[in-house]
Short mmCIF file of N, CA and C in Angstrom, two decimals:
data_model
loop_
_atom_site.label_atom_id
_atom_site.label_comp_id
_atom_site.label_asym_id
_atom_site.label_seq_id
_atom_site.Cartn_x
_atom_site.Cartn_y
_atom_site.Cartn_z
N MET D 1 -1.78 -19.88 7.39
CA MET D 1 -1.87 -18.43 7.30
C MET D 1 -1.24 -17.84 8.56
N PRO D 2 -0.27 -16.98 8.42
CA PRO D 2 0.41 -16.43 9.59
C PRO D 2 -0.34 -15.29 10.29
N VAL D 3 -1.48 -14.84 9.76
CA VAL D 3 -2.27 -13.81 10.42
C VAL D 3 -3.63 -14.42 10.74
N PHE D 4 -4.06 -14.26 11.99
CA PHE D 4 -5.37 -14.77 12.38
C PHE D 4 -6.00 -13.82 13.39
N SER D 5 -7.29 -14.01 13.62
CA SER D 5 -8.01 -13.12 14.54
C SER D 5 -8.81 -13.94 15.53
N ARG D 6 -9.12 -13.27 16.65
CA ARG D 6 -10.00 -13.85 17.66
C ARG D 6 -10.51 -12.69 18.52
N ILE D 7 -11.57 -12.95 19.24
CA ILE D 7 -12.09 -11.99 20.19
C ILE D 7 -11.72 -12.51 21.57
N ARG D 8 -11.11 -11.63 22.36
CA ARG D 8 -10.74 -12.02 23.73
C ARG D 8 -11.10 -10.88 24.66
N ASP D 9 -11.99 -11.16 25.58
CA ASP D 9 -12.44 -10.17 26.56
C ASP D 9 -12.95 -8.89 25.89
N GLY D 10 -13.68 -9.06 24.81
CA GLY D 10 -14.26 -7.92 24.11
C GLY D 10 -13.31 -7.13 23.23
N ILE D 11 -12.11 -7.63 23.06
CA ILE D 11 -11.11 -6.96 22.23
C ILE D 11 -10.84 -7.83 21.00
N LEU D 12 -10.87 -7.20 19.84
CA LEU D 12 -10.50 -7.90 18.61
C LEU D 12 -8.97 -7.99 18.58
N VAL D 13 -8.46 -9.21 18.56
CA VAL D 13 -7.02 -9.45 18.55
C VAL D 13 -6.64 -9.98 17.17
N LEU D 14 -5.74 -9.26 16.51
CA LEU D 14 -5.17 -9.71 15.24
C LEU D 14 -3.73 -10.11 15.53
N THR D 15 -3.37 -11.32 15.18
CA THR D 15 -2.04 -11.83 15.49
C THR D 15 -1.31 -12.20 14.21
N ALA D 16 -0.07 -11.72 14.10
CA ALA D 16 0.80 -12.08 12.97
C ALA D 16 1.96 -12.91 13.51
N ASP D 17 2.09 -14.11 12.98
CA ASP D 17 3.20 -14.99 13.35
C ASP D 17 4.07 -15.22 12.14
N GLY D 18 5.37 -15.12 12.32
CA GLY D 18 6.28 -15.36 11.21
C GLY D 18 6.20 -14.26 10.17
N ASP D 19 6.44 -14.63 8.93
CA ASP D 19 6.37 -13.68 7.82
C ASP D 19 4.92 -13.50 7.40
N TYR D 20 4.54 -12.26 7.15
CA TYR D 20 3.18 -11.95 6.72
C TYR D 20 3.26 -10.74 5.80
N THR D 21 2.18 -10.52 5.07
CA THR D 21 2.13 -9.38 4.15
C THR D 21 1.01 -8.43 4.57
N PRO D 22 1.08 -7.18 4.12
CA PRO D 22 -0.03 -6.27 4.38
C PRO D 22 -1.34 -6.82 3.81
N GLY D 23 -1.27 -7.53 2.70
CA GLY D 23 -2.46 -8.13 2.11
C GLY D 23 -3.11 -9.14 3.04
N GLU D 24 -2.29 -9.96 3.69
CA GLU D 24 -2.84 -10.93 4.65
C GLU D 24 -3.48 -10.22 5.83
N LEU D 25 -2.82 -9.17 6.32
CA LEU D 25 -3.36 -8.39 7.42
C LEU D 25 -4.69 -7.75 7.00
N ALA D 26 -4.76 -7.21 5.81
CA ALA D 26 -6.00 -6.60 5.31
C ALA D 26 -7.11 -7.64 5.17
N ARG D 27 -6.80 -8.79 4.63
CA ARG D 27 -7.79 -9.84 4.42
C ARG D 27 -8.36 -10.35 5.74
N VAL D 28 -7.49 -10.65 6.69
CA VAL D 28 -7.95 -11.15 7.98
C VAL D 28 -8.72 -10.07 8.73
N GLY D 29 -8.24 -8.82 8.66
CA GLY D 29 -8.96 -7.72 9.29
C GLY D 29 -10.34 -7.53 8.71
N ALA D 30 -10.45 -7.58 7.38
CA ALA D 30 -11.75 -7.42 6.73
C ALA D 30 -12.70 -8.53 7.14
N THR D 31 -12.22 -9.75 7.20
CA THR D 31 -13.06 -10.86 7.63
C THR D 31 -13.50 -10.68 9.08
N ALA D 32 -12.56 -10.32 9.94
CA ALA D 32 -12.87 -10.16 11.36
C ALA D 32 -13.89 -9.05 11.57
N PHE D 33 -13.71 -7.90 10.93
CA PHE D 33 -14.67 -6.81 11.08
C PHE D 33 -16.00 -7.17 10.44
N GLY D 34 -15.97 -7.93 9.35
CA GLY D 34 -17.20 -8.34 8.70
C GLY D 34 -18.04 -9.27 9.55
N GLN D 35 -17.41 -10.01 10.44
CA GLN D 35 -18.11 -10.94 11.31
C GLN D 35 -18.61 -10.28 12.60
N ARG D 36 -18.18 -9.05 12.86
CA ARG D 36 -18.54 -8.34 14.08
C ARG D 36 -19.76 -7.46 13.85
N ASP D 37 -20.46 -7.15 14.92
CA ASP D 37 -21.59 -6.23 14.87
C ASP D 37 -21.08 -4.88 14.38
N ALA D 38 -21.74 -4.28 13.42
CA ALA D 38 -21.26 -3.05 12.79
C ALA D 38 -21.57 -1.79 13.59
N ASP D 39 -22.14 -1.92 14.79
CA ASP D 39 -22.49 -0.74 15.58
C ASP D 39 -21.28 -0.22 16.35
N GLY D 40 -20.83 0.97 16.01
CA GLY D 40 -19.77 1.62 16.75
C GLY D 40 -18.38 1.09 16.48
N SER D 41 -17.45 1.59 17.27
CA SER D 41 -16.06 1.19 17.12
C SER D 41 -15.63 0.38 18.33
N GLU D 42 -14.50 -0.28 18.20
CA GLU D 42 -14.04 -1.17 19.26
C GLU D 42 -12.52 -1.14 19.36
N PRO D 43 -12.00 -1.56 20.51
CA PRO D 43 -10.55 -1.63 20.65
C PRO D 43 -9.99 -2.82 19.88
N VAL D 44 -8.79 -2.61 19.36
CA VAL D 44 -8.11 -3.67 18.60
C VAL D 44 -6.70 -3.81 19.15
N LEU D 45 -6.27 -5.05 19.28
CA LEU D 45 -4.91 -5.36 19.69
C LEU D 45 -4.24 -6.09 18.52
N LEU D 46 -3.20 -5.50 17.99
CA LEU D 46 -2.42 -6.12 16.91
C LEU D 46 -1.17 -6.70 17.54
N ASP D 47 -1.07 -8.02 17.55
CA ASP D 47 0.06 -8.70 18.19
C ASP D 47 1.12 -9.04 17.14
N LEU D 48 2.21 -8.30 17.19
CA LEU D 48 3.35 -8.55 16.30
C LEU D 48 4.52 -9.16 17.05
N SER D 49 4.28 -9.66 18.26
CA SER D 49 5.37 -10.21 19.06
C SER D 49 5.99 -11.45 18.42
N GLY D 50 5.25 -12.16 17.59
CA GLY D 50 5.78 -13.34 16.91
C GLY D 50 6.07 -13.10 15.44
N ALA D 51 5.98 -11.85 15.01
CA ALA D 51 6.22 -11.52 13.60
C ALA D 51 7.70 -11.56 13.29
N ALA D 52 8.03 -12.01 12.12
CA ALA D 52 9.42 -12.09 11.69
C ALA D 52 9.78 -10.90 10.81
N GLY D 53 11.02 -10.48 10.89
CA GLY D 53 11.55 -9.52 9.95
C GLY D 53 11.17 -8.07 10.14
N LEU D 54 10.65 -7.69 11.31
CA LEU D 54 10.31 -6.28 11.50
C LEU D 54 11.51 -5.37 11.31
N GLU D 55 12.68 -5.84 11.72
CA GLU D 55 13.88 -5.00 11.59
C GLU D 55 14.28 -4.78 10.13
N LEU D 56 13.76 -5.60 9.24
CA LEU D 56 14.08 -5.47 7.82
C LEU D 56 13.05 -4.65 7.04
N LYS D 57 11.94 -4.32 7.69
CA LYS D 57 10.88 -3.61 6.97
C LYS D 57 11.20 -2.13 6.87
N SER D 58 10.96 -1.60 5.71
CA SER D 58 11.16 -0.17 5.47
C SER D 58 9.98 0.59 6.09
N PRO D 59 10.14 1.90 6.31
CA PRO D 59 9.01 2.69 6.78
C PRO D 59 7.81 2.59 5.82
N GLU D 60 8.07 2.46 4.54
CA GLU D 60 6.99 2.33 3.56
C GLU D 60 6.23 1.01 3.75
N ALA D 61 6.96 -0.06 4.04
CA ALA D 61 6.31 -1.35 4.28
C ALA D 61 5.47 -1.32 5.55
N VAL D 62 5.98 -0.65 6.58
CA VAL D 62 5.23 -0.52 7.83
C VAL D 62 3.98 0.34 7.59
N ALA D 63 4.12 1.39 6.78
CA ALA D 63 2.97 2.23 6.44
C ALA D 63 1.92 1.41 5.68
N ALA D 64 2.34 0.50 4.83
CA ALA D 64 1.40 -0.35 4.09
C ALA D 64 0.59 -1.21 5.04
N GLU D 65 1.21 -1.64 6.13
CA GLU D 65 0.48 -2.42 7.13
C GLU D 65 -0.57 -1.56 7.83
N GLY D 66 -0.21 -0.32 8.13
CA GLY D 66 -1.19 0.60 8.71
C GLY D 66 -2.32 0.86 7.73
N ALA D 67 -1.98 1.04 6.47
CA ALA D 67 -3.00 1.28 5.44
C ALA D 67 -3.93 0.08 5.29
N ALA D 68 -3.43 -1.12 5.58
CA ALA D 68 -4.27 -2.31 5.50
C ALA D 68 -5.42 -2.25 6.50
N LEU D 69 -5.21 -1.54 7.60
CA LEU D 69 -6.27 -1.39 8.60
C LEU D 69 -7.06 -0.10 8.43
N ALA D 70 -6.58 0.81 7.62
CA ALA D 70 -7.22 2.11 7.46
C ALA D 70 -8.64 2.00 6.92
N ALA D 71 -8.92 1.00 6.13
CA ALA D 71 -10.27 0.83 5.60
C ALA D 71 -11.29 0.60 6.70
N HIS D 72 -10.81 0.23 7.89
CA HIS D 72 -11.69 -0.08 9.01
C HIS D 72 -11.58 0.96 10.12
N ARG D 73 -10.99 2.10 9.82
CA ARG D 73 -10.74 3.10 10.88
C ARG D 73 -11.99 3.55 11.59
N ASP D 74 -13.14 3.51 10.92
CA ASP D 74 -14.38 3.89 11.59
C ASP D 74 -14.84 2.84 12.59
N ARG D 75 -14.28 1.65 12.52
CA ARG D 75 -14.62 0.55 13.43
C ARG D 75 -13.60 0.39 14.55
N ILE D 76 -12.47 1.09 14.47
CA ILE D 76 -11.39 0.95 15.45
C ILE D 76 -11.38 2.18 16.35
N SER D 77 -11.68 1.98 17.64
CA SER D 77 -11.67 3.11 18.57
C SER D 77 -10.25 3.44 19.00
N ARG D 78 -9.42 2.42 19.15
CA ARG D 78 -8.02 2.58 19.53
C ARG D 78 -7.31 1.28 19.20
N LEU D 79 -6.02 1.38 18.96
CA LEU D 79 -5.26 0.24 18.47
C LEU D 79 -3.95 0.13 19.24
N ALA D 80 -3.80 -0.96 19.98
CA ALA D 80 -2.55 -1.25 20.67
C ALA D 80 -1.78 -2.26 19.85
N VAL D 81 -0.48 -2.02 19.67
CA VAL D 81 0.37 -2.93 18.90
C VAL D 81 1.41 -3.51 19.84
N VAL D 82 1.40 -4.83 20.00
CA VAL D 82 2.41 -5.50 20.81
C VAL D 82 3.62 -5.72 19.93
N VAL D 83 4.71 -5.04 20.30
CA VAL D 83 5.92 -5.05 19.49
C VAL D 83 7.11 -4.81 20.42
N SER D 84 8.26 -5.30 20.06
CA SER D 84 9.44 -5.11 20.90
C SER D 84 9.78 -3.62 21.02
N PRO D 85 10.34 -3.20 22.13
CA PRO D 85 10.69 -1.79 22.31
C PRO D 85 11.60 -1.24 21.22
N ARG D 86 12.45 -2.07 20.64
CA ARG D 86 13.35 -1.54 19.60
C ARG D 86 12.63 -1.24 18.29
N HIS D 87 11.38 -1.73 18.13
CA HIS D 87 10.59 -1.43 16.94
C HIS D 87 9.42 -0.49 17.23
N ALA D 88 9.28 -0.07 18.48
CA ALA D 88 8.13 0.74 18.89
C ALA D 88 8.03 2.04 18.09
N HIS D 89 9.17 2.63 17.73
CA HIS D 89 9.14 3.91 16.99
C HIS D 89 8.39 3.81 15.66
N LEU D 90 8.33 2.62 15.08
CA LEU D 90 7.62 2.44 13.82
C LEU D 90 6.10 2.50 14.01
N PHE D 91 5.65 2.27 15.26
CA PHE D 91 4.22 2.15 15.53
C PHE D 91 3.68 3.22 16.46
N ASP D 92 4.52 4.16 16.90
CA ASP D 92 4.02 5.19 17.79
C ASP D 92 3.19 6.20 17.02
N GLY D 93 2.62 7.16 17.71
CA GLY D 93 1.70 8.12 17.10
C GLY D 93 2.28 8.91 15.95
N ASP D 94 3.60 9.08 15.92
CA ASP D 94 4.26 9.81 14.85
C ASP D 94 4.87 8.90 13.80
N GLY D 95 4.73 7.59 13.98
CA GLY D 95 5.36 6.64 13.08
C GLY D 95 4.55 6.37 11.82
N PRO D 96 5.16 5.68 10.88
CA PRO D 96 4.51 5.43 9.58
C PRO D 96 3.25 4.58 9.68
N PHE D 97 3.21 3.65 10.63
CA PHE D 97 2.04 2.79 10.77
C PHE D 97 0.82 3.60 11.20
N ALA D 98 0.97 4.39 12.28
CA ALA D 98 -0.15 5.17 12.80
C ALA D 98 -0.63 6.21 11.80
N GLU D 99 0.31 6.83 11.14
CA GLU D 99 -0.06 7.85 10.14
C GLU D 99 -0.92 7.24 9.04
N ALA D 100 -0.53 6.07 8.56
CA ALA D 100 -1.28 5.42 7.48
C ALA D 100 -2.61 4.84 7.98
N ALA D 101 -2.63 4.34 9.21
CA ALA D 101 -3.85 3.74 9.75
C ALA D 101 -4.92 4.78 10.03
N GLY D 102 -4.49 5.98 10.44
CA GLY D 102 -5.45 7.05 10.70
C GLY D 102 -6.24 6.87 11.98
N VAL D 103 -5.72 6.09 12.92
CA VAL D 103 -6.37 5.89 14.22
C VAL D 103 -5.34 6.08 15.33
N ARG D 104 -5.82 6.19 16.55
CA ARG D 104 -4.92 6.31 17.69
C ARG D 104 -4.22 4.98 17.93
N VAL D 105 -2.88 5.00 17.91
CA VAL D 105 -2.08 3.79 18.03
C VAL D 105 -1.09 3.94 19.19
N GLU D 106 -0.91 2.85 19.93
CA GLU D 106 0.06 2.84 21.02
C GLU D 106 0.89 1.55 20.92
N PRO D 107 2.21 1.67 20.75
CA PRO D 107 3.05 0.47 20.79
C PRO D 107 3.21 0.03 22.25
N CYS D 108 3.14 -1.26 22.49
CA CYS D 108 3.22 -1.81 23.85
C CYS D 108 4.16 -3.00 23.86
N PRO D 109 4.93 -3.18 24.94
CA PRO D 109 5.89 -4.27 24.98
C PRO D 109 5.29 -5.64 25.32
N SER D 110 4.02 -5.68 25.73
CA SER D 110 3.41 -6.96 26.13
C SER D 110 1.90 -6.89 25.98
N HIS D 111 1.27 -8.07 26.03
CA HIS D 111 -0.19 -8.13 25.99
C HIS D 111 -0.77 -7.41 27.20
N THR D 112 -0.17 -7.60 28.35
CA THR D 112 -0.66 -6.95 29.56
C THR D 112 -0.65 -5.43 29.41
N ALA D 113 0.46 -4.89 28.94
CA ALA D 113 0.55 -3.44 28.75
C ALA D 113 -0.45 -2.97 27.70
N ALA D 114 -0.64 -3.74 26.64
CA ALA D 114 -1.60 -3.36 25.60
C ALA D 114 -3.02 -3.34 26.15
N ARG D 115 -3.39 -4.35 26.90
CA ARG D 115 -4.74 -4.40 27.48
C ARG D 115 -4.94 -3.28 28.49
N GLU D 116 -3.91 -2.97 29.27
CA GLU D 116 -4.02 -1.86 30.22
C GLU D 116 -4.22 -0.55 29.49
N TRP D 117 -3.47 -0.33 28.42
CA TRP D 117 -3.62 0.91 27.66
C TRP D 117 -5.01 0.98 27.03
N LEU D 118 -5.46 -0.10 26.41
CA LEU D 118 -6.78 -0.12 25.79
C LEU D 118 -7.87 0.19 26.83
N ALA D 119 -7.75 -0.38 28.02
CA ALA D 119 -8.75 -0.15 29.07
C ALA D 119 -8.70 1.29 29.58
N SER D 120 -7.53 1.90 29.61
CA SER D 120 -7.40 3.25 30.13
C SER D 120 -7.93 4.30 29.16
N GLN D 121 -8.18 3.93 27.94
CA GLN D 121 -8.60 4.88 26.91
C GLN D 121 -10.12 4.93 26.73
N ILE D 122 -10.84 4.24 27.58
CA ILE D 122 -12.31 4.20 27.45
C ILE D 122 -12.89 5.52 27.87
#
């Protein structure tokens, strides 16, 4: 499965490696949130640094990925997406992903930048 989750330093990290579908992202997200304490919301880091084919995805496909997480928007306090700078526009606050997800989203070029942004938003 190219999408998996883990908790690292209190942050739910969803990682997509290679080719993945919005369905896989939704399934892994649902499992990860289902295993977490349901009290309140938490920061989430979506790591797409190893994802394949982002340059080939249409805005509609990117929106579908955001929609895959929208069912959990009440559990997500903020969402950092690790993605290359050339794809950041798809994931910024005005992009199709953030609009469909319905949560505050910040594209970041690295894990370090994503963790810094997540920490600064507390």
